[in-house]
mmCIF file of C-alpha atoms and ligand atoms in Angstrom:
data_model
loop_
_atom_site.group_PDB
_atom_site.id
_atom_site.type_symbol
_atom_site.label_atom_id
_atom_site.label_comp_id
_atom_site.label_asym_id
_atom_site.label_seq_id
_atom_site.Cartn_x
_atom_site.Cartn_y
_atom_site.Cartn_z
ATOM 1 C CA UNK A 22 -16.191 -2.353 -26.288
ATOM 2 C CA UNK A 23 -12.466 -2.136 -26.660
ATOM 3 C CA UNK A 24 -10.384 0.891 -25.934
ATOM 4 C CA UNK A 25 -9.834 1.396 -29.720
ATOM 5 C CA UNK A 26 -13.685 1.738 -30.114
ATOM 6 C CA UNK A 27 -13.671 4.050 -27.138
ATOM 7 C CA UNK A 28 -10.815 6.037 -28.665
ATOM 8 C CA UNK A 29 -12.670 6.422 -31.924
ATOM 9 C CA UNK A 30 -15.512 8.037 -29.990
ATOM 10 C CA UNK A 31 -13.411 9.777 -27.401
ATOM 11 C CA UNK A 32 -10.872 11.049 -29.793
ATOM 12 C CA UNK A 33 -13.383 13.628 -31.058
ATOM 13 C CA UNK A 34 -13.927 14.883 -27.515
ATOM 14 C CA UNK A 35 -10.534 14.630 -25.962
ATOM 15 C CA UNK A 36 -8.216 13.920 -28.912
ATOM 16 C CA UNK A 37 -6.170 10.953 -28.011
ATOM 17 C CA UNK A 38 -2.910 11.635 -29.740
ATOM 18 C CA UNK A 39 -1.875 9.265 -32.508
ATOM 19 C CA UNK A 40 1.384 8.812 -30.724
ATOM 20 C CA UNK A 41 -0.281 6.682 -28.099
ATOM 21 C CA UNK A 42 -2.527 4.508 -30.240
ATOM 22 C CA UNK A 43 -0.151 1.601 -30.550
ATOM 23 C CA UNK A 44 -0.076 1.429 -26.598
ATOM 24 C CA UNK A 45 -3.859 1.778 -26.571
ATOM 25 C CA UNK A 46 -4.173 -1.096 -28.830
ATOM 26 C CA UNK A 47 -1.904 -3.322 -26.753
ATOM 27 C CA UNK A 48 -4.165 -2.562 -23.799
ATOM 28 C CA UNK A 49 -7.126 -3.338 -25.638
ATOM 29 C CA UNK A 50 -5.672 -6.773 -26.537
ATOM 30 C CA UNK A 51 -4.494 -7.489 -23.016
ATOM 31 C CA UNK A 52 -0.794 -7.068 -24.053
ATOM 32 C CA UNK A 53 1.678 -5.956 -21.534
ATOM 33 C CA UNK A 54 3.515 -2.649 -22.107
ATOM 34 C CA UNK A 55 7.316 -2.632 -21.846
ATOM 35 C CA UNK A 56 9.446 -0.627 -19.286
ATOM 36 C CA UNK A 57 10.521 1.745 -22.245
ATOM 37 C CA UNK A 58 6.844 2.359 -23.064
ATOM 38 C CA UNK A 59 6.059 2.980 -19.435
ATOM 39 C CA UNK A 60 8.818 5.507 -19.112
ATOM 40 C CA UNK A 61 7.585 7.251 -22.359
ATOM 41 C CA UNK A 62 4.051 7.380 -21.117
ATOM 42 C CA UNK A 63 5.179 8.767 -17.763
ATOM 43 C CA UNK A 64 7.301 11.433 -19.535
ATOM 44 C CA UNK A 65 5.130 12.506 -22.383
ATOM 45 C CA UNK A 66 1.593 11.472 -22.237
ATOM 46 C CA UNK A 67 -1.018 13.877 -20.922
ATOM 47 C CA UNK A 68 -2.924 13.223 -17.679
ATOM 48 C CA UNK A 69 -6.167 12.728 -19.801
ATOM 49 C CA UNK A 70 -4.481 10.085 -22.018
ATOM 50 C CA UNK A 71 -3.247 8.150 -18.974
ATOM 51 C CA UNK A 72 -6.641 8.622 -17.230
ATOM 52 C CA UNK A 73 -8.506 7.287 -20.226
ATOM 53 C CA UNK A 74 -6.255 4.129 -20.433
ATOM 54 C CA UNK A 75 -6.267 3.506 -16.732
ATOM 55 C CA UNK A 76 -10.023 4.072 -16.355
ATOM 56 C CA UNK A 77 -10.599 1.677 -19.266
ATOM 57 C CA UNK A 78 -8.571 -1.035 -17.603
ATOM 58 C CA UNK A 79 -10.222 -0.321 -14.203
ATOM 59 C CA UNK A 80 -13.767 -0.501 -15.511
ATOM 60 C CA UNK A 81 -12.943 -3.587 -17.643
ATOM 61 C CA UNK A 82 -11.760 -5.346 -14.463
ATOM 62 C CA UNK A 83 -14.078 -4.028 -11.743
ATOM 63 C CA UNK A 84 -16.754 -1.901 -13.508
ATOM 64 C CA UNK A 85 -17.773 0.829 -10.933
ATOM 65 C CA UNK A 86 -16.996 -1.273 -7.984
ATOM 66 C CA UNK A 87 -14.879 0.417 -5.299
ATOM 67 C CA UNK A 88 -13.798 -1.735 -2.396
ATOM 68 C CA UNK A 89 -13.196 -0.727 1.182
ATOM 69 C CA UNK A 90 -12.889 -2.776 4.428
ATOM 70 C CA UNK A 91 -13.622 -2.261 8.111
ATOM 71 C CA UNK A 92 -10.243 -2.408 9.918
ATOM 72 C CA UNK A 93 -8.192 -0.672 12.503
ATOM 73 C CA UNK A 94 -4.527 -0.345 13.206
ATOM 74 C CA UNK A 95 -2.372 -1.373 16.077
ATOM 75 C CA UNK A 96 1.004 0.485 16.184
ATOM 76 C CA UNK A 97 3.000 -1.423 18.710
ATOM 77 C CA UNK A 98 5.755 1.266 18.876
ATOM 78 C CA UNK A 99 7.121 4.319 17.068
ATOM 79 C CA UNK A 100 10.534 3.526 18.294
ATOM 80 C CA UNK A 101 12.655 2.477 15.443
ATOM 81 C CA UNK A 102 16.312 1.444 14.998
ATOM 82 C CA UNK A 103 16.352 2.500 11.529
ATOM 83 C CA UNK A 104 16.654 6.067 10.188
ATOM 84 C CA UNK A 105 14.764 6.496 6.963
ATOM 85 C CA UNK A 106 15.088 10.182 5.936
ATOM 86 C CA UNK A 107 11.520 10.529 4.915
ATOM 87 C CA UNK A 108 9.998 9.243 8.136
ATOM 88 C CA UNK A 109 8.224 11.649 10.442
ATOM 89 C CA UNK A 110 6.996 8.807 12.631
ATOM 90 C CA UNK A 111 10.023 7.020 14.142
ATOM 91 C CA UNK A 112 11.752 8.149 17.258
ATOM 92 C CA UNK A 113 15.249 6.989 17.821
ATOM 93 C CA UNK A 114 15.778 4.196 20.352
ATOM 94 C CA UNK A 115 17.895 6.651 22.366
ATOM 95 C CA UNK A 116 15.096 9.208 22.668
ATOM 96 C CA UNK A 117 12.612 6.860 24.117
ATOM 97 C CA UNK A 118 10.716 9.524 26.051
ATOM 98 C CA UNK A 119 9.264 10.673 22.649
ATOM 99 C CA UNK A 120 8.114 7.216 21.726
ATOM 100 C CA UNK A 121 5.527 4.851 22.769
ATOM 101 C CA UNK A 122 5.725 1.005 23.377
ATOM 102 C CA UNK A 123 2.653 -0.980 23.907
ATOM 103 C CA UNK A 124 2.583 -4.206 25.957
ATOM 104 C CA UNK A 125 0.830 -7.325 24.747
ATOM 105 C CA UNK A 126 -1.922 -6.785 27.121
ATOM 106 C CA UNK A 127 -2.405 -3.195 26.014
ATOM 107 C CA UNK A 128 -2.704 -4.420 22.379
ATOM 108 C CA UNK A 129 -5.056 -7.068 23.188
ATOM 109 C CA UNK A 130 -7.175 -4.546 24.964
ATOM 110 C CA UNK A 131 -7.262 -2.492 21.859
ATOM 111 C CA UNK A 132 -8.610 -5.537 20.016
ATOM 112 C CA UNK A 133 -11.172 -6.012 22.653
ATOM 113 C CA UNK A 134 -12.484 -2.567 22.277
ATOM 114 C CA UNK A 135 -13.898 -3.690 18.928
ATOM 115 C CA UNK A 136 -15.866 -6.574 20.493
ATOM 116 C CA UNK A 137 -19.349 -6.636 18.964
ATOM 117 C CA UNK A 138 -18.316 -4.279 16.129
ATOM 118 C CA UNK A 139 -18.322 -5.644 12.592
ATOM 119 C CA UNK A 140 -14.527 -5.313 12.024
ATOM 120 C CA UNK A 141 -12.894 -7.779 9.696
ATOM 121 C CA UNK A 142 -9.244 -6.914 9.845
ATOM 122 C CA UNK A 143 -6.560 -5.555 12.181
ATOM 123 C CA UNK A 144 -3.435 -4.013 10.512
ATOM 124 C CA UNK A 145 -0.415 -4.283 13.012
ATOM 125 C CA UNK A 146 2.463 -2.213 11.887
ATOM 126 C CA UNK A 147 4.991 0.164 13.588
ATOM 127 C CA UNK A 148 8.585 0.946 14.114
ATOM 128 C CA UNK A 149 11.309 -1.575 14.572
ATOM 129 C CA UNK A 150 11.920 -1.933 18.378
ATOM 130 C CA UNK A 151 14.922 -3.967 19.247
ATOM 131 C CA UNK A 152 13.132 -5.533 22.334
ATOM 132 C CA UNK A 153 9.962 -6.542 20.468
ATOM 133 C CA UNK A 154 11.275 -9.761 19.091
ATOM 134 C CA UNK A 155 9.570 -12.549 17.126
ATOM 135 C CA UNK A 156 8.446 -14.344 20.275
ATOM 136 C CA UNK A 157 6.822 -11.167 21.607
ATOM 137 C CA UNK A 158 4.795 -10.939 18.418
ATOM 138 C CA UNK A 159 4.128 -14.723 18.203
ATOM 139 C CA UNK A 160 2.456 -14.328 21.688
ATOM 140 C CA UNK A 161 0.476 -11.265 20.628
ATOM 141 C CA UNK A 162 -0.774 -12.905 17.492
ATOM 142 C CA UNK A 163 -1.854 -16.088 19.523
ATOM 143 C CA UNK A 164 -3.675 -13.845 22.008
ATOM 144 C CA UNK A 165 -5.463 -11.906 19.291
ATOM 145 C CA UNK A 166 -6.582 -15.128 17.634
ATOM 146 C CA UNK A 167 -7.643 -16.706 20.880
ATOM 147 C CA UNK A 168 -9.937 -13.721 21.616
ATOM 148 C CA UNK A 169 -11.304 -13.261 18.123
ATOM 149 C CA UNK A 170 -10.278 -16.043 15.745
ATOM 150 C CA UNK A 171 -12.094 -14.831 12.631
ATOM 151 C CA UNK A 172 -10.281 -11.443 12.736
ATOM 152 C CA UNK A 173 -7.804 -11.404 9.813
ATOM 153 C CA UNK A 174 -4.470 -10.184 10.995
ATOM 154 C CA UNK A 175 -2.476 -8.233 8.417
ATOM 155 C CA UNK A 176 0.794 -7.481 10.009
ATOM 156 C CA UNK A 177 4.421 -6.546 9.903
ATOM 157 C CA UNK A 178 6.301 -4.923 7.014
ATOM 158 C CA UNK A 179 9.116 -6.892 5.332
ATOM 159 C CA UNK A 180 11.420 -4.345 7.116
ATOM 160 C CA UNK A 181 10.087 -5.466 10.664
ATOM 161 C CA UNK A 182 10.148 -9.127 9.536
ATOM 162 C CA UNK A 183 13.737 -9.018 8.310
ATOM 163 C CA UNK A 184 14.881 -7.548 11.517
ATOM 164 C CA UNK A 185 12.988 -10.007 13.772
ATOM 165 C CA UNK A 186 14.235 -13.068 11.780
ATOM 166 C CA UNK A 187 17.839 -11.802 11.755
ATOM 167 C CA UNK A 188 17.793 -11.115 15.447
ATOM 168 C CA UNK A 189 16.342 -14.592 16.326
ATOM 169 C CA UNK A 190 18.929 -16.136 13.956
ATOM 170 C CA UNK A 191 16.058 -17.801 11.966
ATOM 171 C CA UNK A 192 15.925 -18.281 8.223
ATOM 172 C CA UNK A 193 13.229 -16.188 6.675
ATOM 173 C CA UNK A 194 11.108 -19.261 5.906
ATOM 174 C CA UNK A 195 11.528 -20.501 9.533
ATOM 175 C CA UNK A 196 10.582 -17.083 10.853
ATOM 176 C CA UNK A 197 7.485 -16.734 8.673
ATOM 177 C CA UNK A 198 6.252 -20.133 9.546
ATOM 178 C CA UNK A 199 6.391 -19.320 13.247
ATOM 179 C CA UNK A 200 4.294 -16.118 12.753
ATOM 180 C CA UNK A 201 1.993 -17.781 10.202
ATOM 181 C CA UNK A 202 1.338 -20.708 12.631
ATOM 182 C CA UNK A 203 0.603 -18.170 15.410
ATOM 183 C CA UNK A 204 -2.007 -16.443 13.392
ATOM 184 C CA UNK A 205 -0.558 -14.032 10.859
ATOM 185 C CA UNK A 206 -2.706 -14.084 7.866
ATOM 186 C CA UNK A 207 -1.208 -11.682 5.445
ATOM 187 C CA UNK A 208 1.511 -8.960 4.958
ATOM 188 C CA UNK A 209 0.922 -5.304 4.391
ATOM 189 C CA UNK A 210 2.877 -3.563 1.586
ATOM 190 C CA UNK A 211 5.030 -1.227 3.622
ATOM 191 C CA UNK A 212 8.866 -0.913 3.459
ATOM 192 C CA UNK A 213 9.154 -1.221 -0.206
ATOM 193 C CA UNK A 214 9.944 2.525 -0.768
ATOM 194 C CA UNK A 215 11.832 2.452 -3.955
ATOM 195 C CA UNK A 216 13.717 -0.557 -5.163
ATOM 196 C CA UNK A 217 16.496 1.196 -7.058
ATOM 197 C CA UNK A 218 19.578 0.681 -5.002
ATOM 198 C CA UNK A 219 21.062 4.193 -5.462
ATOM 199 C CA UNK A 220 17.870 5.905 -4.449
ATOM 200 C CA UNK A 221 17.097 3.499 -1.641
ATOM 201 C CA UNK A 222 20.485 4.159 -0.186
ATOM 202 C CA UNK A 223 19.922 7.885 -0.223
ATOM 203 C CA UNK A 224 16.532 7.696 1.620
ATOM 204 C CA UNK A 225 16.713 4.472 3.618
ATOM 205 C CA UNK A 226 20.172 3.031 3.671
ATOM 206 C CA UNK A 227 20.081 0.888 6.715
ATOM 207 C CA UNK A 228 16.991 -1.412 6.439
ATOM 208 C CA UNK A 229 16.273 -4.470 4.371
ATOM 209 C CA UNK A 230 17.342 -4.124 0.686
ATOM 210 C CA UNK A 231 15.000 -4.525 -2.309
ATOM 211 C CA UNK A 232 15.995 -8.168 -3.006
ATOM 212 C CA UNK A 233 15.301 -8.973 0.742
ATOM 213 C CA UNK A 234 11.899 -7.222 0.604
ATOM 214 C CA UNK A 235 10.857 -9.082 -2.523
ATOM 215 C CA UNK A 236 12.175 -12.417 -1.135
ATOM 216 C CA UNK A 237 10.197 -12.034 2.101
ATOM 217 C CA UNK A 238 7.077 -11.497 0.164
ATOM 218 C CA UNK A 239 7.771 -14.414 -2.052
ATOM 219 C CA UNK A 240 8.312 -16.666 0.967
ATOM 220 C CA UNK A 241 4.862 -15.472 2.331
ATOM 221 C CA UNK A 242 3.353 -16.270 -0.898
ATOM 222 C CA UNK A 243 4.907 -19.622 -0.946
ATOM 223 C CA UNK A 244 3.117 -20.429 2.428
ATOM 224 C CA UNK A 245 -0.217 -19.429 0.859
ATOM 225 C CA UNK A 246 -0.272 -16.017 2.426
ATOM 226 C CA UNK A 247 -1.351 -12.933 0.493
ATOM 227 C CA UNK A 248 0.339 -9.498 0.531
ATOM 228 C CA UNK A 249 0.354 -5.915 -0.629
ATOM 229 C CA UNK A 250 3.058 -3.748 -2.172
ATOM 230 C CA UNK A 251 3.613 -0.117 -1.877
ATOM 231 C CA UNK A 252 5.832 2.529 -3.569
ATOM 232 C CA UNK A 253 6.894 5.750 -1.938
ATOM 233 C CA UNK A 254 6.894 8.274 -4.844
ATOM 234 C CA UNK A 255 7.308 11.996 -5.261
ATOM 235 C CA UNK A 256 10.631 12.747 -3.514
ATOM 236 C CA UNK A 257 14.054 12.339 -5.208
ATOM 237 C CA UNK A 258 13.193 9.471 -7.497
ATOM 238 C CA UNK A 259 12.698 9.776 -11.368
ATOM 239 C CA UNK A 260 10.107 8.172 -13.580
ATOM 240 C CA UNK A 261 12.499 5.502 -14.578
ATOM 241 C CA UNK A 262 12.801 4.375 -10.840
ATOM 242 C CA UNK A 263 9.053 4.179 -10.428
ATOM 243 C CA UNK A 264 8.897 2.020 -13.622
ATOM 244 C CA UNK A 265 11.807 -0.209 -12.337
ATOM 245 C CA UNK A 266 10.032 -0.573 -9.032
ATOM 246 C CA UNK A 267 6.810 -1.698 -10.672
ATOM 247 C CA UNK A 268 8.701 -3.996 -13.225
ATOM 248 C CA UNK A 269 10.286 -5.868 -10.280
ATOM 249 C CA UNK A 270 6.845 -6.280 -8.616
ATOM 250 C CA UNK A 271 5.284 -7.388 -11.900
ATOM 251 C CA UNK A 272 8.032 -10.133 -12.367
ATOM 252 C CA UNK A 273 7.475 -11.509 -8.821
ATOM 253 C CA UNK A 274 3.732 -11.444 -9.335
ATOM 254 C CA UNK A 275 4.085 -13.463 -12.567
ATOM 255 C CA UNK A 276 5.769 -16.155 -10.382
ATOM 256 C CA UNK A 277 3.682 -16.153 -7.203
ATOM 257 C CA UNK A 278 0.397 -14.439 -7.860
ATOM 258 C CA UNK A 279 0.377 -13.576 -4.208
ATOM 259 C CA UNK A 280 -0.036 -9.791 -4.369
ATOM 260 C CA UNK A 281 -3.546 -8.470 -3.885
ATOM 261 C CA UNK A 282 -3.026 -4.773 -4.119
ATOM 262 C CA UNK A 283 -0.542 -2.019 -5.122
ATOM 263 C CA UNK A 284 -0.572 1.121 -3.066
ATOM 264 C CA UNK A 285 1.312 4.164 -4.385
ATOM 265 C CA UNK A 286 2.243 6.339 -1.383
ATOM 266 C CA UNK A 287 2.708 10.049 -1.872
ATOM 267 C CA UNK A 288 5.646 11.442 0.007
ATOM 268 C CA UNK A 289 4.741 13.902 2.728
ATOM 269 C CA UNK A 290 7.377 16.357 3.787
ATOM 270 C CA UNK A 291 6.308 17.524 7.155
ATOM 271 C CA UNK A 292 8.781 17.177 10.117
ATOM 272 C CA UNK A 293 11.325 14.751 8.553
ATOM 273 C CA UNK A 294 14.843 15.010 7.189
ATOM 274 C CA UNK A 295 13.577 15.314 3.642
ATOM 275 C CA UNK A 296 11.378 18.457 4.352
ATOM 276 C CA UNK A 297 13.374 20.357 1.869
ATOM 277 C CA UNK A 298 11.884 18.289 -0.965
ATOM 278 C CA UNK A 299 8.645 19.725 -2.281
ATOM 279 C CA UNK A 300 5.579 17.519 -2.319
ATOM 280 C CA UNK A 301 4.320 16.273 -5.653
ATOM 281 C CA UNK A 302 1.395 17.959 -7.386
ATOM 282 C CA UNK A 303 -2.043 16.397 -7.646
ATOM 283 C CA UNK A 304 -1.458 16.015 -11.457
ATOM 284 C CA UNK A 305 1.681 13.897 -10.654
ATOM 285 C CA UNK A 306 -0.123 11.935 -8.131
ATOM 286 C CA UNK A 307 -2.995 11.027 -10.564
ATOM 287 C CA UNK A 308 -0.511 10.211 -13.254
ATOM 288 C CA UNK A 309 1.203 7.800 -10.818
ATOM 289 C CA UNK A 310 -1.983 6.099 -9.935
ATOM 290 C CA UNK A 311 -2.941 5.881 -13.574
ATOM 291 C CA UNK A 312 0.533 4.435 -14.594
ATOM 292 C CA UNK A 313 0.192 1.870 -11.752
ATOM 293 C CA UNK A 314 -2.920 0.614 -13.278
ATOM 294 C CA UNK A 315 -1.570 0.540 -16.761
ATOM 295 C CA UNK A 316 1.801 -1.053 -15.980
ATOM 296 C CA UNK A 317 0.757 -3.618 -13.286
ATOM 297 C CA UNK A 318 -1.445 -5.827 -15.532
ATOM 298 C CA UNK A 319 -1.235 -8.765 -13.175
ATOM 299 C CA UNK A 320 -2.160 -6.857 -9.868
ATOM 300 C CA UNK A 321 -5.869 -7.247 -9.270
ATOM 301 C CA UNK A 322 -6.197 -3.971 -7.286
ATOM 302 C CA UNK A 323 -4.857 -0.457 -6.926
ATOM 303 C CA UNK A 324 -5.474 1.327 -3.761
ATOM 304 C CA UNK A 325 -5.526 4.986 -2.718
ATOM 305 C CA UNK A 326 -4.841 5.171 0.882
ATOM 306 C CA UNK A 327 -7.063 8.172 1.796
ATOM 307 C CA UNK A 328 -5.690 9.041 5.243
ATOM 308 C CA UNK A 329 -2.528 9.932 3.365
ATOM 309 C CA UNK A 330 -3.941 11.463 0.100
ATOM 310 C CA UNK A 331 -6.917 13.323 1.697
ATOM 311 C CA UNK A 332 -10.486 12.583 0.841
ATOM 312 C CA UNK A 333 -10.983 14.705 -2.295
ATOM 313 C CA UNK A 334 -7.853 13.517 -3.928
ATOM 314 C CA UNK A 335 -8.789 9.981 -3.094
ATOM 315 C CA UNK A 336 -12.182 10.498 -4.741
ATOM 316 C CA UNK A 337 -10.360 12.015 -7.825
ATOM 317 C CA UNK A 338 -8.196 8.894 -7.967
ATOM 318 C CA UNK A 339 -11.134 6.678 -8.626
ATOM 319 C CA UNK A 340 -11.163 8.112 -12.189
ATOM 320 C CA UNK A 341 -7.349 7.244 -12.620
ATOM 321 C CA UNK A 342 -7.314 3.482 -12.059
ATOM 322 C CA UNK A 343 -7.951 3.229 -8.368
ATOM 323 C CA UNK A 344 -10.660 0.724 -7.318
ATOM 324 C CA UNK A 345 -9.819 0.444 -3.527
ATOM 325 C CA UNK A 346 -10.078 3.008 -0.782
ATOM 326 C CA UNK A 347 -8.696 0.989 2.223
ATOM 327 C CA UNK A 348 -10.986 1.639 5.132
ATOM 328 C CA UNK A 349 -9.649 2.716 8.330
ATOM 329 C CA UNK A 350 -12.521 3.649 10.419
ATOM 330 C CA UNK A 351 -10.973 5.442 13.255
ATOM 331 C CA UNK A 352 -7.864 7.523 14.052
ATOM 332 C CA UNK A 353 -5.757 4.484 14.951
ATOM 333 C CA UNK A 354 -2.895 5.294 12.596
ATOM 334 C CA UNK A 355 -0.411 8.048 13.191
ATOM 335 C CA UNK A 356 2.019 7.545 10.324
ATOM 336 C CA UNK A 357 0.518 10.018 7.989
ATOM 337 C CA UNK A 358 -0.834 12.701 10.415
ATOM 338 C CA UNK A 359 2.797 13.014 11.657
ATOM 339 C CA UNK A 360 4.138 13.352 8.134
ATOM 340 C CA UNK A 361 1.748 16.281 7.292
ATOM 341 C CA UNK A 362 -1.286 14.706 5.786
ATOM 342 C CA UNK A 363 -4.476 16.917 5.706
ATOM 343 C CA UNK A 364 -6.130 13.984 7.595
ATOM 344 C CA UNK A 365 -4.858 14.721 11.062
ATOM 345 C CA UNK A 366 -7.334 12.329 12.686
ATOM 346 C CA UNK A 367 -8.195 9.810 9.907
ATOM 347 C CA UNK A 368 -11.772 8.725 10.767
ATOM 348 C CA UNK A 369 -14.640 7.799 8.433
ATOM 349 C CA UNK A 370 -17.783 5.949 9.217
ATOM 350 C CA UNK A 371 -18.921 3.358 6.777
ATOM 351 C CA UNK A 372 -21.732 5.602 5.745
ATOM 352 C CA UNK A 373 -19.238 8.443 5.008
ATOM 353 C CA UNK A 374 -17.085 6.155 2.895
ATOM 354 C CA UNK A 375 -20.071 4.899 0.922
ATOM 355 C CA UNK A 376 -21.161 8.588 0.273
ATOM 356 C CA UNK A 377 -17.532 9.554 -0.771
ATOM 357 C CA UNK A 378 -17.583 6.724 -3.314
ATOM 358 C CA UNK A 379 -21.066 7.171 -4.685
ATOM 359 C CA UNK A 380 -20.489 10.908 -5.022
ATOM 360 C CA UNK A 381 -18.072 10.164 -7.905
ATOM 361 C CA UNK A 382 -20.354 7.686 -9.527
ATOM 362 C CA UNK A 383 -18.842 4.452 -8.277
ATOM 363 C CA UNK A 384 -20.356 1.645 -6.292
ATOM 364 C CA UNK A 385 -19.124 0.981 -2.755
ATOM 365 C CA UNK A 386 -18.417 -2.595 -1.931
ATOM 366 C CA UNK A 387 -17.391 -3.761 1.477
ATOM 367 C CA UNK A 388 -14.955 -6.435 1.106
ATOM 368 C CA UNK A 389 -12.678 -8.637 3.588
ATOM 369 C CA UNK A 390 -8.895 -8.502 3.319
ATOM 370 C CA UNK A 391 -8.945 -11.107 0.561
ATOM 371 C CA UNK A 392 -11.553 -9.148 -1.487
ATOM 372 C CA UNK A 393 -14.575 -11.443 -0.853
ATOM 373 C CA UNK A 394 -17.588 -9.366 -0.934
ATOM 374 C CA UNK A 395 -19.329 -8.710 2.224
ATOM 375 C CA UNK A 396 -21.932 -6.215 1.223
ATOM 376 C CA UNK A 397 -22.655 -4.026 -1.853
ATOM 377 C CA UNK A 398 -24.019 -0.548 -1.392
ATOM 378 C CA UNK A 399 -26.229 0.165 -4.471
HETATM 379 O O1 V47 B 408 6.736 1.959 4.199
HETATM 380 C C1 V47 B 408 6.661 6.739 5.791
HETATM 381 C C2 V47 B 408 5.335 5.173 4.313
HETATM 382 C C3 V47 B 408 4.837 3.135 4.808
HETATM 383 C C4 V47 B 408 6.172 8.735 4.989
HETATM 384 O O2 V47 B 408 -0.690 -2.794 2.956
HETATM 385 C C5 V47 B 408 5.507 7.701 4.196
HETATM 386 O O3 V47 B 408 -2.784 -2.272 3.157
HETATM 387 C C6 V47 B 408 4.606 9.237 2.752
HETATM 388 O O4 V47 B 408 2.793 0.660 4.045
HETATM 389 N N1 V47 B 408 5.225 10.316 3.461
HETATM 390 C C7 V47 B 408 3.920 2.339 5.851
HETATM 391 N N2 V47 B 408 4.764 8.021 3.198
HETATM 392 C C8 V47 B 408 2.418 2.311 5.563
HETATM 393 C C9 V47 B 408 2.072 1.252 4.611
HETATM 394 C C10 V47 B 408 0.580 0.911 4.417
HETATM 395 C C11 V47 B 408 -0.328 1.827 4.801
HETATM 396 C C12 V47 B 408 -1.708 1.583 4.482
HETATM 397 C C13 V47 B 408 -2.136 0.296 4.057
HETATM 398 C C14 V47 B 408 -1.180 -0.639 3.698
HETATM 399 C C15 V47 B 408 -1.482 -1.929 3.160
HETATM 400 C C16 V47 B 408 0.285 -0.347 3.889
HETATM 401 O O5 V47 B 408 4.496 4.421 5.048
HETATM 402 C C17 V47 B 408 6.216 3.064 4.851
HETATM 403 C C18 V47 B 408 6.602 4.240 4.076
HETATM 404 O O6 V47 B 408 6.698 3.939 2.646
HETATM 405 N N3 V47 B 408 5.807 6.480 4.803
HETATM 406 N N4 V47 B 408 6.887 8.092 5.954
HETATM 407 C C19 V47 B 408 6.030 10.019 4.446
HETATM 408 N N5 V47 B 408 6.680 10.920 5.118
HETATM 409 FE FE1 SF4 B 409 11.526 2.986 10.876
HETATM 410 FE FE2 SF4 B 409 9.594 2.453 9.116
HETATM 411 FE FE3 SF4 B 409 10.261 4.964 9.833
HETATM 412 FE FE4 SF4 B 409 11.904 3.569 8.308
HETATM 413 S S1 SF4 B 409 9.859 4.230 7.717
HETATM 414 S S2 SF4 B 409 12.431 4.765 10.192
HETATM 415 S S3 SF4 B 409 11.777 1.578 9.140
HETATM 416 S S4 SF4 B 409 9.348 3.473 11.122
#
């Protein structure tokens, strides 16, 4: 059934305004919406209109399936040479006593702690430490793979990679090949923030710029690696900046098809230089998830990162275009608890995740990083 048929039925119940029928028709016919239409929807469409459209697309692609994986995080350091104003996590290099720095052996021990457990992915991400160079991480990757070859290593944001490559005076392609050969399987989506130059300069002036972020992902894709993309929203940006961000991602995805998942990240304002900015409302958050599903027609998956959003909001997002819940199973990530998330010790067992998903009428599916099904929970 197309969205137009759905509209005819649902119009009686929820009253889809005629103003949005032309866009609904485009969605029904797999036609892409334009940036101007995206901005108009963001500015004027109701949450229920966006939810209906996004849910239609989500169910057309994935039915009720909601993916999660079994992963854990290694955060090598929270020391960072950069100074993003929204970041509650990084400690300046000069204030090392407040930071942590893990050795290669300590990180390999963290991997060994999961021996015998059915984990499929380790997510390695942290601050940008001037002494942790590409050769340090090359050795780490090799040691993790030597210990557990089948474990998928998703690691290093484009921000970390750009710094490592420049410091080692390597081209992005040369650097990426070194890490890929050492065992790096895919890239997480962090560091994208907001691509608009003016906003980016106000919130994170000193790290890799938007073109650099996109280039690093394009290079990873050219080597056959997959990656994710994030967008930090709900701070000083406007709707047009969110659409511009998604437009740039949509264009790169047309060329490479290397992105798996888009992850909108809600700005949290605890204990950072942007604490004066109020956090966005749940309505804004759900609109943003829905718009992501509507706009990014070439992205297979939209993820709600529950340690940041909170469990109930993550459940709600499953009606607004989201079909992936990530899956951190322990409290191995500190990025959001330090920024004020409700989830101070993000930890869910597989059983709890499955219950969370089924409570809102969806079907939980355990996946690997590349979305191969491992187990369906009916
Ligand atoms: O790039 C930092 C964000 C990101 C705050 O690819 C903040 O599967 C909100 O990208 N409020 C890093 N967000 C984390 C990340 C990620 C997380 C989970 C899964 C994946 C994936 C990627 O965290 C940073 C930045 O955008 N961040 N501070 C804050 N105060
Ligand atoms: Fe460093 Fe990342 Fe924090 Fe920016 S967001 S200061 S790059 S840890």
